[in-house]
Amino acid sequence: MIQSLFREDIKDFIPYEVGEQNYKVRLDANESFIGFSEELKNKICLAVRNIDFNRYPDPDSKKLCSFYSDYCGVSKEYMMAGNGSDELIQIIVNAFLNKDDKIAVINPDFTMYKVYTEVRGGKVITLSSNENFNLDVDSIIEKVNNKKPKILILSNPNNPTGAVIPKKDILKIVEKCKCIVVIDEAYVDFYGKTVIDQISNYENLIVLRTCSKALGSAALRLGFLITNKLLLKEIKKVKPPFNVNSVSQTIGEVILKNKKYIKECINRIIQERDYLYEVLSKIDGLKVYPTEANFVLFESENAEEINRYLLEKGIKIRKFKDGRLKNCLRITAGTREENRVVIKEIEERG
Ligand SMILES: *Cc1c(COP(=O)(O)O)cnc(C)c1O
């Protein structure tokens, strides 16, 4: 039987499913609601025309990294590009974890940390944030140093809560935890406070970035890993040689040249997030959590019903199932019109 060749330890895994895509309003995946301008699209077409399609891509995405370096202010010598930051998470796990090695994650946080660790055969240690999704930094440090994971990984701002950890606390964690600390800054462009500038001050700090959220380029699958030279060299040992294709590299280069345009997009998204937050806060029966990302998380006893009602109306937001997030819903900031539609329906049902 062919099944006898399958891995016992991933027997119960379920393939990642996004489900049906034809909703009227889709605010479930934290994408940007802004498509590329006509001007930008024209620039992209011209650049794509000149790709050497018969050749393999640049394995180090050198030009792309130098544009991202210009965007984020850190030298490209500390940088590696990935096929989305998702791939970079997997590469980090593969570089440092052997079977049964431990990784520490926060609950709640981005679920892929756990998935890639378990696929690798690693063990996940879950540390909880407190009632309002803030971290007790001293307790986290103590638990990490007790349980001795090889890696602590967390997102800041946090997905799915939107909560943030102040920079001094992040640096305290990096300094005091005796392990590699990965700070996933997928939403940092909406928050503005990064630890990327500290990369050469610590031997154990890795920062992740993505173009999928604030830079409006989820379709391209582009992410960046930033760390010191010693860790970078180690991580590169397990990187697939041609992980970022030439089309994505080229388009990424074109986009990153438009710093002013990117800034304008980010400001528009922040405006819509703040609008969502304000209006949701005024609805009775909802507990809305503060957010520094491009989405808003709220809690309601009627979460299940609200979600079902929205689906009937062709509106997709993110519903969480268990534990701490049982009654929580997450809405990605959309256009003003989309936000108004969602809010109107929630008011009707909420
Ligand atoms: C969306 C997201 C990612 C994945 O980004 P990609 O670059 O699209 O793979 C990583 N981390 C967090 C916290 C995210 O929310």
CSV table of N, CA, C and O in Angstrom, one decimal, residues 149-268:
chain,number,residue,atom,x,y,z
A,149,PRO,N,14.3,26.8,24.1
A,149,PRO,CA,14.1,26.6,22.7
A,149,PRO,C,15.3,27.1,21.9
A,149,PRO,O,16.0,27.9,22.5
A,150,LYS,N,15.5,26.7,20.7
A,150,LYS,CA,16.5,27.2,19.8
A,150,LYS,C,16.1,28.6,19.3
A,150,LYS,O,16.9,29.4,19.0
A,151,ILE,N,14.8,28.7,19.0
A,151,ILE,CA,14.3,29.9,18.4
A,151,ILE,C,13.1,30.4,19.1
A,151,ILE,O,12.2,29.6,19.6
A,152,LEU,N,13.0,31.7,19.3
A,152,LEU,CA,11.7,32.4,19.7
A,152,LEU,C,11.3,33.2,18.5
A,152,LEU,O,12.0,34.0,18.0
A,153,ILE,N,10.0,33.0,18.0
A,153,ILE,CA,9.6,33.8,16.8
A,153,ILE,C,8.2,34.5,17.2
A,153,ILE,O,7.4,33.8,17.8
A,154,LEU,N,8.1,35.7,16.8
A,154,LEU,CA,6.9,36.4,17.1
A,154,LEU,C,6.7,37.6,16.1
A,154,LEU,O,7.7,38.1,15.6
A,155,SER,N,5.4,37.9,15.9
A,155,SER,CA,5.2,39.0,14.9
A,155,SER,C,4.9,40.3,15.7
A,155,SER,O,4.3,40.3,16.8
A,156,ASN,N,5.4,41.4,15.2
A,156,ASN,CA,5.3,42.7,15.9
A,156,ASN,C,5.1,43.8,14.8
A,156,ASN,O,6.1,44.0,14.1
A,157,PRO,N,4.0,44.4,14.6
A,157,PRO,CA,2.7,44.2,15.2
A,157,PRO,C,2.2,42.8,15.1
A,157,PRO,O,2.5,42.1,14.1
A,158,ASN,N,1.4,42.3,16.1
A,158,ASN,CA,1.0,40.9,16.1
A,158,ASN,C,-0.2,40.7,15.1
A,158,ASN,O,-1.1,41.5,15.0
A,159,ASN,N,-0.1,39.6,14.3
A,159,ASN,CA,-1.2,39.1,13.6
A,159,ASN,C,-1.7,37.9,14.3
A,159,ASN,O,-1.0,37.0,14.5
A,160,PRO,N,-2.9,37.8,14.7
A,160,PRO,CA,-4.1,38.5,14.3
A,160,PRO,C,-4.6,39.7,15.3
A,160,PRO,O,-5.7,40.1,15.1
A,161,THR,N,-3.8,40.1,16.3
A,161,THR,CA,-4.5,41.0,17.3
A,161,THR,C,-4.2,42.5,16.9
A,161,THR,O,-5.0,43.3,17.4
A,162,GLY,N,-3.1,42.8,16.3
A,162,GLY,CA,-2.8,44.2,16.0
A,162,GLY,C,-2.0,44.8,17.1
A,162,GLY,O,-1.6,46.0,17.1
A,163,ALA,N,-1.8,44.1,18.2
A,163,ALA,CA,-1.1,44.6,19.4
A,163,ALA,C,0.4,44.7,19.1
A,163,ALA,O,1.0,44.0,18.2
A,164,VAL,N,1.1,45.6,19.8
A,164,VAL,CA,2.5,45.8,19.6
A,164,VAL,C,3.3,45.7,20.9
A,164,VAL,O,2.8,45.8,22.0
A,165,ILE,N,4.6,45.3,20.7
A,165,ILE,CA,5.5,45.3,21.8
A,165,ILE,C,6.5,46.5,21.6
A,165,ILE,O,7.1,46.6,20.6
A,166,PRO,N,6.6,47.3,22.7
A,166,PRO,CA,7.5,48.5,22.5
A,166,PRO,C,9.0,48.0,22.2
A,166,PRO,O,9.4,47.0,22.6
A,167,LYS,N,9.7,48.9,21.5
A,167,LYS,CA,11.0,48.5,21.0
A,167,LYS,C,11.9,48.2,22.2
A,167,LYS,O,12.7,47.2,22.1
A,168,LYS,N,11.9,48.9,23.3
A,168,LYS,CA,12.8,48.6,24.4
A,168,LYS,C,12.5,47.2,24.9
A,168,LYS,O,13.4,46.5,25.4
A,169,ASP,N,11.2,46.7,24.9
A,169,ASP,CA,10.9,45.4,25.3
A,169,ASP,C,11.4,44.3,24.4
A,169,ASP,O,11.9,43.3,24.8
A,170,ILE,N,11.3,44.6,23.1
A,170,ILE,CA,11.8,43.7,22.1
A,170,ILE,C,13.3,43.5,22.3
A,170,ILE,O,13.8,42.4,22.3
A,171,LEU,N,14.0,44.6,22.5
A,171,LEU,CA,15.4,44.5,22.6
A,171,LEU,C,15.8,43.8,23.9
A,171,LEU,O,16.8,43.1,24.0
A,172,LYS,N,15.0,44.0,24.9
A,172,LYS,CA,15.2,43.3,26.2
A,172,LYS,C,15.1,41.8,26.0
A,172,LYS,O,15.9,41.0,26.4
A,173,ILE,N,14.1,41.4,25.2
A,173,ILE,CA,13.9,40.0,24.9
A,173,ILE,C,15.1,39.4,24.1
A,173,ILE,O,15.7,38.4,24.4
A,174,VAL,N,15.5,40.2,23.1
A,174,VAL,CA,16.7,39.8,22.3
A,174,VAL,C,17.9,39.6,23.2
A,174,VAL,O,18.7,38.7,23.0
A,175,GLU,N,18.1,40.6,24.1
A,175,GLU,CA,19.3,40.6,24.9
A,175,GLU,C,19.3,39.5,25.9
A,175,GLU,O,20.3,38.8,26.2
A,176,LYS,N,18.1,39.2,26.5
A,176,LYS,CA,18.1,38.3,27.7
A,176,LYS,C,17.8,36.8,27.3
A,176,LYS,O,18.1,35.9,28.0
A,177,CYS,N,17.1,36.6,26.2
A,177,CYS,CA,16.7,35.2,25.8
A,177,CYS,C,18.0,34.6,25.2
A,177,CYS,O,18.6,35.1,24.3
A,178,LYS,N,18.3,33.4,25.7
A,178,LYS,CA,19.4,32.7,25.2
A,178,LYS,C,19.1,31.8,24.0
A,178,LYS,O,19.2,30.6,24.0
A,179,CYS,N,18.5,32.4,23.0
A,179,CYS,CA,18.2,31.7,21.7
A,179,CYS,C,18.1,32.7,20.6
A,179,CYS,O,18.3,33.9,20.8
A,180,ILE,N,17.9,32.2,19.4
A,180,ILE,CA,17.7,33.1,18.2
A,180,ILE,C,16.3,33.7,18.4
A,180,ILE,O,15.3,33.0,18.7
A,181,VAL,N,16.2,35.0,18.2
A,181,VAL,CA,14.9,35.7,18.3
A,181,VAL,C,14.6,36.3,16.9
A,181,VAL,O,15.3,37.1,16.3
A,182,VAL,N,13.4,35.8,16.4
A,182,VAL,CA,13.0,36.2,15.1
A,182,VAL,C,11.8,37.2,15.2
A,182,VAL,O,10.8,36.8,15.8
A,183,ILE,N,11.9,38.4,14.8
A,183,ILE,CA,10.9,39.4,14.9
A,183,ILE,C,10.3,39.6,13.5
A,183,ILE,O,10.9,40.0,12.5
A,184,ASP,N,9.0,39.1,13.3
A,184,ASP,CA,8.4,39.2,12.0
A,184,ASP,C,7.6,40.5,11.9
A,184,ASP,O,6.6,40.7,12.5
A,185,GLU,N,8.2,41.4,11.1
A,185,GLU,CA,7.7,42.8,11.0
A,185,GLU,C,6.8,42.9,9.7
A,185,GLU,O,6.9,43.9,9.0
A,186,ALA,N,5.9,41.9,9.5
A,186,ALA,CA,5.1,42.0,8.3
A,186,ALA,C,4.2,43.3,8.2
A,186,ALA,O,3.9,43.7,7.1
A,187,TYR,N,3.9,43.8,9.4
A,187,TYR,CA,3.0,45.0,9.4
A,187,TYR,C,3.7,46.3,9.9
A,187,TYR,O,3.0,47.2,10.2
A,188,VAL,N,5.0,46.2,9.9
A,188,VAL,CA,5.7,47.3,10.5
A,188,VAL,C,5.5,48.7,9.8
A,188,VAL,O,5.5,49.7,10.4
A,189,ASP,N,5.2,48.6,8.5
A,189,ASP,CA,5.1,49.9,7.7
A,189,ASP,C,3.9,50.7,8.2
A,189,ASP,O,3.8,51.9,8.0
A,190,PHE,N,2.9,50.0,8.9
A,190,PHE,CA,1.7,50.7,9.4
A,190,PHE,C,2.0,51.2,10.8
A,190,PHE,O,1.2,52.0,11.4
A,191,TYR,N,3.1,50.8,11.4
A,191,TYR,CA,3.4,51.0,12.8
A,191,TYR,C,4.5,52.0,12.9
A,191,TYR,O,4.5,52.9,13.7
A,192,GLY,N,5.5,51.8,12.1
A,192,GLY,CA,6.6,52.8,12.0
A,192,GLY,C,7.8,52.5,13.0
A,192,GLY,O,8.8,53.2,12.9
A,193,LYS,N,7.7,51.5,13.9
A,193,LYS,CA,8.8,51.3,14.8
A,193,LYS,C,9.4,49.9,14.6
A,193,LYS,O,8.8,48.9,14.8
A,194,THR,N,10.7,50.0,14.2
A,194,THR,CA,11.3,48.7,13.8
A,194,THR,C,12.5,48.5,14.6
A,194,THR,O,13.0,49.4,15.3
A,195,VAL,N,13.0,47.2,14.6
A,195,VAL,CA,14.3,46.9,15.3
A,195,VAL,C,15.4,46.6,14.2
A,195,VAL,O,16.4,46.1,14.5
A,196,ILE,N,15.0,46.8,13.0
A,196,ILE,CA,15.9,46.5,11.9
A,196,ILE,C,17.3,47.2,12.0
A,196,ILE,O,18.3,46.7,11.6
A,197,ASP,N,17.2,48.4,12.6
A,197,ASP,CA,18.5,49.2,12.7
A,197,ASP,C,19.4,48.6,13.8
A,197,ASP,O,20.5,49.0,13.9
A,198,GLN,N,18.9,47.6,14.5
A,198,GLN,CA,19.7,47.0,15.6
A,198,GLN,C,20.4,45.7,15.1
A,198,GLN,O,21.1,45.0,16.0
A,199,ILE,N,20.3,45.4,13.9
A,199,ILE,CA,20.6,44.1,13.4
A,199,ILE,C,22.1,43.7,13.7
A,199,ILE,O,22.4,42.6,14.0
A,200,SER,N,23.0,44.7,13.5
A,200,SER,CA,24.4,44.3,13.7
A,200,SER,C,24.8,44.4,15.2
A,200,SER,O,26.0,44.2,15.5
A,201,ASN,N,23.9,44.8,16.1
A,201,ASN,CA,24.3,44.9,17.5
A,201,ASN,C,24.0,43.6,18.3
A,201,ASN,O,24.4,43.5,19.4
A,202,TYR,N,23.4,42.7,17.6
A,202,TYR,CA,23.1,41.4,18.3
A,202,TYR,C,23.5,40.2,17.5
A,202,TYR,O,23.3,40.2,16.3
A,203,GLU,N,23.9,39.1,18.2
A,203,GLU,CA,24.3,38.0,17.4
A,203,GLU,C,23.1,37.0,17.2
A,203,GLU,O,23.2,36.1,16.4
A,204,ASN,N,21.9,37.3,17.8
A,204,ASN,CA,20.8,36.4,17.8
A,204,ASN,C,19.5,37.0,17.2
A,204,ASN,O,18.5,36.4,17.4
A,205,LEU,N,19.6,38.1,16.6
A,205,LEU,CA,18.4,38.8,16.1
A,205,LEU,C,18.2,38.6,14.5
A,205,LEU,O,19.1,38.8,13.8
A,206,ILE,N,17.0,38.2,14.2
A,206,ILE,CA,16.6,38.1,12.8
A,206,ILE,C,15.3,38.9,12.6
A,206,ILE,O,14.4,38.7,13.4
A,207,VAL,N,15.2,39.7,11.5
A,207,VAL,CA,14.0,40.4,11.3
A,207,VAL,C,13.4,39.9,9.9
A,207,VAL,O,14.2,39.7,9.0
A,208,LEU,N,12.1,39.8,9.9
A,208,LEU,CA,11.4,39.4,8.6
A,208,LEU,C,10.6,40.5,8.1
A,208,LEU,O,9.9,41.2,8.9
A,209,ARG,N,10.6,40.7,6.8
A,209,ARG,CA,9.7,41.8,6.2
A,209,ARG,C,9.0,41.1,5.0
A,209,ARG,O,9.4,40.1,4.5
A,210,THR,N,7.9,41.7,4.6
A,210,THR,CA,7.2,41.2,3.4
A,210,THR,C,6.7,42.4,2.5
A,210,THR,O,6.4,43.5,3.0
A,211,CYS,N,6.5,42.1,1.2
A,211,CYS,CA,5.9,43.1,0.3
A,211,CYS,C,4.4,42.8,0.2
A,211,CYS,O,3.7,43.5,-0.6
A,212,SER,N,3.9,41.8,0.9
A,212,SER,CA,2.5,41.4,0.7
A,212,SER,C,1.4,42.3,1.3
A,212,SER,O,0.3,42.3,0.9
A,213,LYS,N,1.8,43.1,2.3
A,213,LYS,CA,0.8,43.8,3.1
A,213,LYS,C,0.9,45.3,2.7
A,213,LYS,O,0.1,45.7,1.8
A,214,ALA,N,1.8,46.0,3.3
A,214,ALA,CA,1.8,47.5,3.0
A,214,ALA,C,2.2,47.8,1.6
A,214,ALA,O,1.8,48.8,1.1
A,215,LEU,N,3.0,47.0,1.0
A,215,LEU,CA,3.5,47.3,-0.4
A,215,LEU,C,2.6,46.8,-1.5
A,215,LEU,O,2.8,47.0,-2.7
A,216,GLY,N,1.4,46.3,-1.1
A,216,GLY,CA,0.4,45.9,-2.0
A,216,GLY,C,0.8,44.9,-3.1
A,216,GLY,O,0.3,44.9,-4.2
A,217,SER,N,1.7,44.0,-2.7
A,217,SER,CA,2.2,43.1,-3.8
A,217,SER,C,2.1,41.6,-3.4
A,217,SER,O,3.0,40.8,-3.7
A,218,ALA,N,1.0,41.2,-2.8
A,218,ALA,CA,0.8,39.9,-2.3
A,218,ALA,C,1.0,38.9,-3.5
A,218,ALA,O,1.5,37.7,-3.3
A,219,ALA,N,0.6,39.3,-4.7
A,219,ALA,CA,0.7,38.4,-5.8
A,219,ALA,C,2.1,38.0,-6.2
A,219,ALA,O,2.3,36.9,-6.8
A,220,LEU,N,3.0,38.8,-5.8
A,220,LEU,CA,4.4,38.6,-6.3
A,220,LEU,C,5.2,37.6,-5.4
A,220,LEU,O,6.1,37.0,-5.9
A,221,ARG,N,4.7,37.4,-4.2
A,221,ARG,CA,5.5,36.6,-3.2
A,221,ARG,C,6.9,37.1,-3.0
A,221,ARG,O,7.8,36.5,-3.5
A,222,LEU,N,7.0,38.2,-2.3
A,222,LEU,CA,8.3,38.7,-2.0
A,222,LEU,C,8.5,39.0,-0.5
A,222,LEU,O,7.7,39.7,0.1
A,223,GLY,N,9.5,38.5,0.1
A,223,GLY,CA,9.8,38.7,1.5
A,223,GLY,C,11.3,38.9,1.7
A,223,GLY,O,12.1,38.6,0.8
A,224,PHE,N,11.7,39.5,2.8
A,224,PHE,CA,13.1,39.8,3.1
A,224,PHE,C,13.4,39.3,4.5
A,224,PHE,O,12.7,39.5,5.4
A,225,LEU,N,14.7,38.7,4.6
A,225,LEU,CA,15.2,38.3,5.9
A,225,LEU,C,16.4,39.2,6.2
A,225,LEU,O,17.2,39.4,5.3
A,226,ILE,N,16.5,39.8,7.4
A,226,ILE,CA,17.6,40.7,7.7
A,226,ILE,C,18.2,40.2,9.0
A,226,ILE,O,17.6,40.0,10.0
A,227,THR,N,19.5,40.0,8.9
A,227,THR,CA,20.2,39.5,10.1
A,227,THR,C,21.7,39.8,10.0
A,227,THR,O,22.2,40.3,9.0
A,228,ASN,N,22.5,39.5,11.0
A,228,ASN,CA,23.9,39.7,11.0
A,228,ASN,C,24.6,38.7,10.0
A,228,ASN,O,24.0,37.7,9.6
A,229,LYS,N,25.9,39.0,9.7
A,229,LYS,CA,26.5,38.2,8.6
A,229,LYS,C,26.7,36.7,9.0
A,229,LYS,O,26.6,35.8,8.1
A,230,LEU,N,27.0,36.5,10.2
A,230,LEU,CA,27.2,35.1,10.6
A,230,LEU,C,26.0,34.2,10.5
A,230,LEU,O,26.0,33.1,9.9
A,231,LEU,N,24.8,34.7,11.0
A,231,LEU,CA,23.6,34.0,10.9
A,231,LEU,C,23.2,33.9,9.4
A,231,LEU,O,22.7,32.9,8.9
A,232,LEU,N,23.4,35.0,8.7
A,232,LEU,CA,23.0,35.0,7.3
A,232,LEU,C,23.7,33.9,6.5
A,232,LEU,O,23.1,33.1,5.7
A,233,LYS,N,25.0,33.7,6.8
A,233,LYS,CA,25.8,32.7,6.1
A,233,LYS,C,25.2,31.3,6.4
A,233,LYS,O,25.1,30.4,5.5
A,234,GLU,N,24.9,31.1,7.7
A,234,GLU,CA,24.3,29.8,8.1
A,234,GLU,C,23.0,29.5,7.4
A,234,GLU,O,22.7,28.4,6.9
A,235,ILE,N,22.1,30.5,7.4
A,235,ILE,CA,20.8,30.4,6.8
A,235,ILE,C,20.9,30.1,5.3
A,235,ILE,O,20.1,29.3,4.7
A,236,LYS,N,21.8,30.8,4.6
A,236,LYS,CA,21.9,30.6,3.2
A,236,LYS,C,22.3,29.2,2.8
A,236,LYS,O,22.1,28.8,1.6
A,237,LYS,N,22.9,28.4,3.7
A,237,LYS,CA,23.2,27.0,3.4
A,237,LYS,C,22.0,26.2,3.0
A,237,LYS,O,22.1,25.2,2.2
A,238,VAL,N,20.8,26.6,3.5
A,238,VAL,CA,19.6,25.7,3.2
A,238,VAL,C,18.6,26.4,2.3
A,238,VAL,O,17.6,25.9,2.0
A,239,LYS,N,19.0,27.6,1.7
A,239,LYS,CA,18.1,28.3,0.8
A,239,LYS,C,18.1,27.6,-0.5
A,239,LYS,O,19.1,27.3,-1.1
A,240,PRO,N,16.9,27.4,-1.1
A,240,PRO,CA,16.8,26.9,-2.4
A,240,PRO,C,17.5,27.9,-3.4
A,240,PRO,O,17.3,29.1,-3.2
A,241,PRO,N,18.3,27.4,-4.3
A,241,PRO,CA,19.1,28.3,-5.1
A,241,PRO,C,18.4,29.4,-5.8
A,241,PRO,O,18.8,30.6,-5.8
A,242,PHE,N,17.3,29.1,-6.5
A,242,PHE,CA,16.6,30.1,-7.3
A,242,PHE,C,15.2,30.4,-6.7
A,242,PHE,O,14.2,30.3,-7.4
A,243,ASN,N,15.2,30.8,-5.5
A,243,ASN,CA,13.9,30.8,-4.8
A,243,ASN,C,13.0,32.0,-5.2
A,243,ASN,O,11.8,31.9,-5.1
A,244,VAL,N,13.6,33.1,-5.7
A,244,VAL,CA,12.7,34.2,-6.2
A,244,VAL,C,12.8,34.3,-7.7
A,244,VAL,O,13.9,34.5,-8.2
A,245,ASN,N,11.7,34.1,-8.4
A,245,ASN,CA,11.8,34.1,-9.8
A,245,ASN,C,12.0,35.5,-10.4
A,245,ASN,O,11.8,36.5,-9.8
A,246,SER,N,12.5,35.5,-11.7
A,246,SER,CA,12.9,36.8,-12.3
A,246,SER,C,11.8,37.8,-12.5
A,246,SER,O,12.0,39.0,-12.4
A,247,VAL,N,10.6,37.3,-12.7
A,247,VAL,CA,9.5,38.2,-12.9
A,247,VAL,C,9.2,38.9,-11.6
A,247,VAL,O,9.1,40.2,-11.6
A,248,SER,N,9.1,38.2,-10.5
A,248,SER,CA,8.9,38.9,-9.2
A,248,SER,C,10.1,39.8,-8.8
A,248,SER,O,9.8,40.9,-8.3
A,249,GLN,N,11.3,39.3,-9.0
A,249,GLN,CA,12.4,40.2,-8.8
A,249,GLN,C,12.3,41.5,-9.5
A,249,GLN,O,12.4,42.6,-8.9
A,250,THR,N,12.0,41.4,-10.8
A,250,THR,CA,12.0,42.6,-11.7
A,250,THR,C,10.8,43.5,-11.2
A,250,THR,O,11.0,44.8,-11.1
A,251,ILE,N,9.7,43.0,-11.0
A,251,ILE,CA,8.5,43.8,-10.6
A,251,ILE,C,8.8,44.5,-9.2
A,251,ILE,O,8.5,45.7,-9.0
A,252,GLY,N,9.4,43.7,-8.3
A,252,GLY,CA,9.7,44.2,-7.0
A,252,GLY,C,10.6,45.4,-7.1
A,252,GLY,O,10.5,46.4,-6.4
A,253,GLU,N,11.6,45.3,-8.0
A,253,GLU,CA,12.6,46.4,-8.2
A,253,GLU,C,11.8,47.7,-8.7
A,253,GLU,O,12.1,48.8,-8.2
A,254,VAL,N,10.9,47.5,-9.6
A,254,VAL,CA,10.1,48.7,-10.1
A,254,VAL,C,9.3,49.3,-9.0
A,254,VAL,O,9.3,50.6,-8.8
A,255,ILE,N,8.7,48.5,-8.2
A,255,ILE,CA,7.8,49.0,-7.2
A,255,ILE,C,8.6,49.8,-6.1
A,255,ILE,O,8.2,50.9,-5.7
A,256,LEU,N,9.7,49.2,-5.7
A,256,LEU,CA,10.5,49.8,-4.6
A,256,LEU,C,11.1,51.1,-5.0
A,256,LEU,O,11.5,51.9,-4.1
A,257,LYS,N,11.2,51.4,-6.3
A,257,LYS,CA,11.7,52.7,-6.7
A,257,LYS,C,10.8,53.8,-6.3
A,257,LYS,O,11.1,55.0,-6.3
A,258,ASN,N,9.4,53.5,-6.2
A,258,ASN,CA,8.4,54.5,-6.0
A,258,ASN,C,8.1,54.7,-4.5
A,258,ASN,O,7.0,54.5,-4.0
A,259,LYS,N,9.1,55.2,-3.8
A,259,LYS,CA,9.0,55.4,-2.3
A,259,LYS,C,7.9,56.3,-1.9
A,259,LYS,O,7.1,56.1,-1.0
A,260,LYS,N,7.7,57.4,-2.7
A,260,LYS,CA,6.7,58.4,-2.4
A,260,LYS,C,5.3,57.7,-2.6
A,260,LYS,O,4.4,57.9,-1.7
A,261,TYR,N,5.1,57.0,-3.6
A,261,TYR,CA,3.8,56.3,-3.9
A,261,TYR,C,3.5,55.3,-2.8
A,261,TYR,O,2.4,55.3,-2.3
A,262,ILE,N,4.5,54.6,-2.4
A,262,ILE,CA,4.3,53.6,-1.3
A,262,ILE,C,3.9,54.3,-0.1
A,262,ILE,O,2.9,53.8,0.6
A,263,LYS,N,4.5,55.4,0.3
A,263,LYS,CA,4.2,56.1,1.5
A,263,LYS,C,2.7,56.6,1.4
A,263,LYS,O,2.0,56.5,2.4
A,264,GLU,N,2.3,57.1,0.3
A,264,GLU,CA,0.9,57.5,0.1
A,264,GLU,C,-0.1,56.4,0.3
A,264,GLU,O,-1.1,56.6,1.0
A,265,CYS,N,0.3,55.2,-0.3
A,265,CYS,CA,-0.6,54.1,-0.1
A,265,CYS,C,-0.7,53.7,1.4
A,265,CYS,O,-1.8,53.4,1.9
A,266,ILE,N,0.4,53.6,2.1
A,266,ILE,CA,0.4,53.3,3.5
A,266,ILE,C,-0.5,54.3,4.3
A,266,ILE,O,-1.3,53.8,5.1
A,267,ASN,N,-0.3,55.5,4.0
A,267,ASN,CA,-1.2,56.5,4.7
A,267,ASN,C,-2.7,56.3,4.5
A,267,ASN,O,-3.5,56.5,5.4
A,268,ARG,N,-3.0,56.0,3.2
A,268,ARG,CA,-4.4,55.8,2.9
A,268,ARG,C,-4.9,54.5,3.7
A,268,ARG,O,-6.1,54.6,4.2
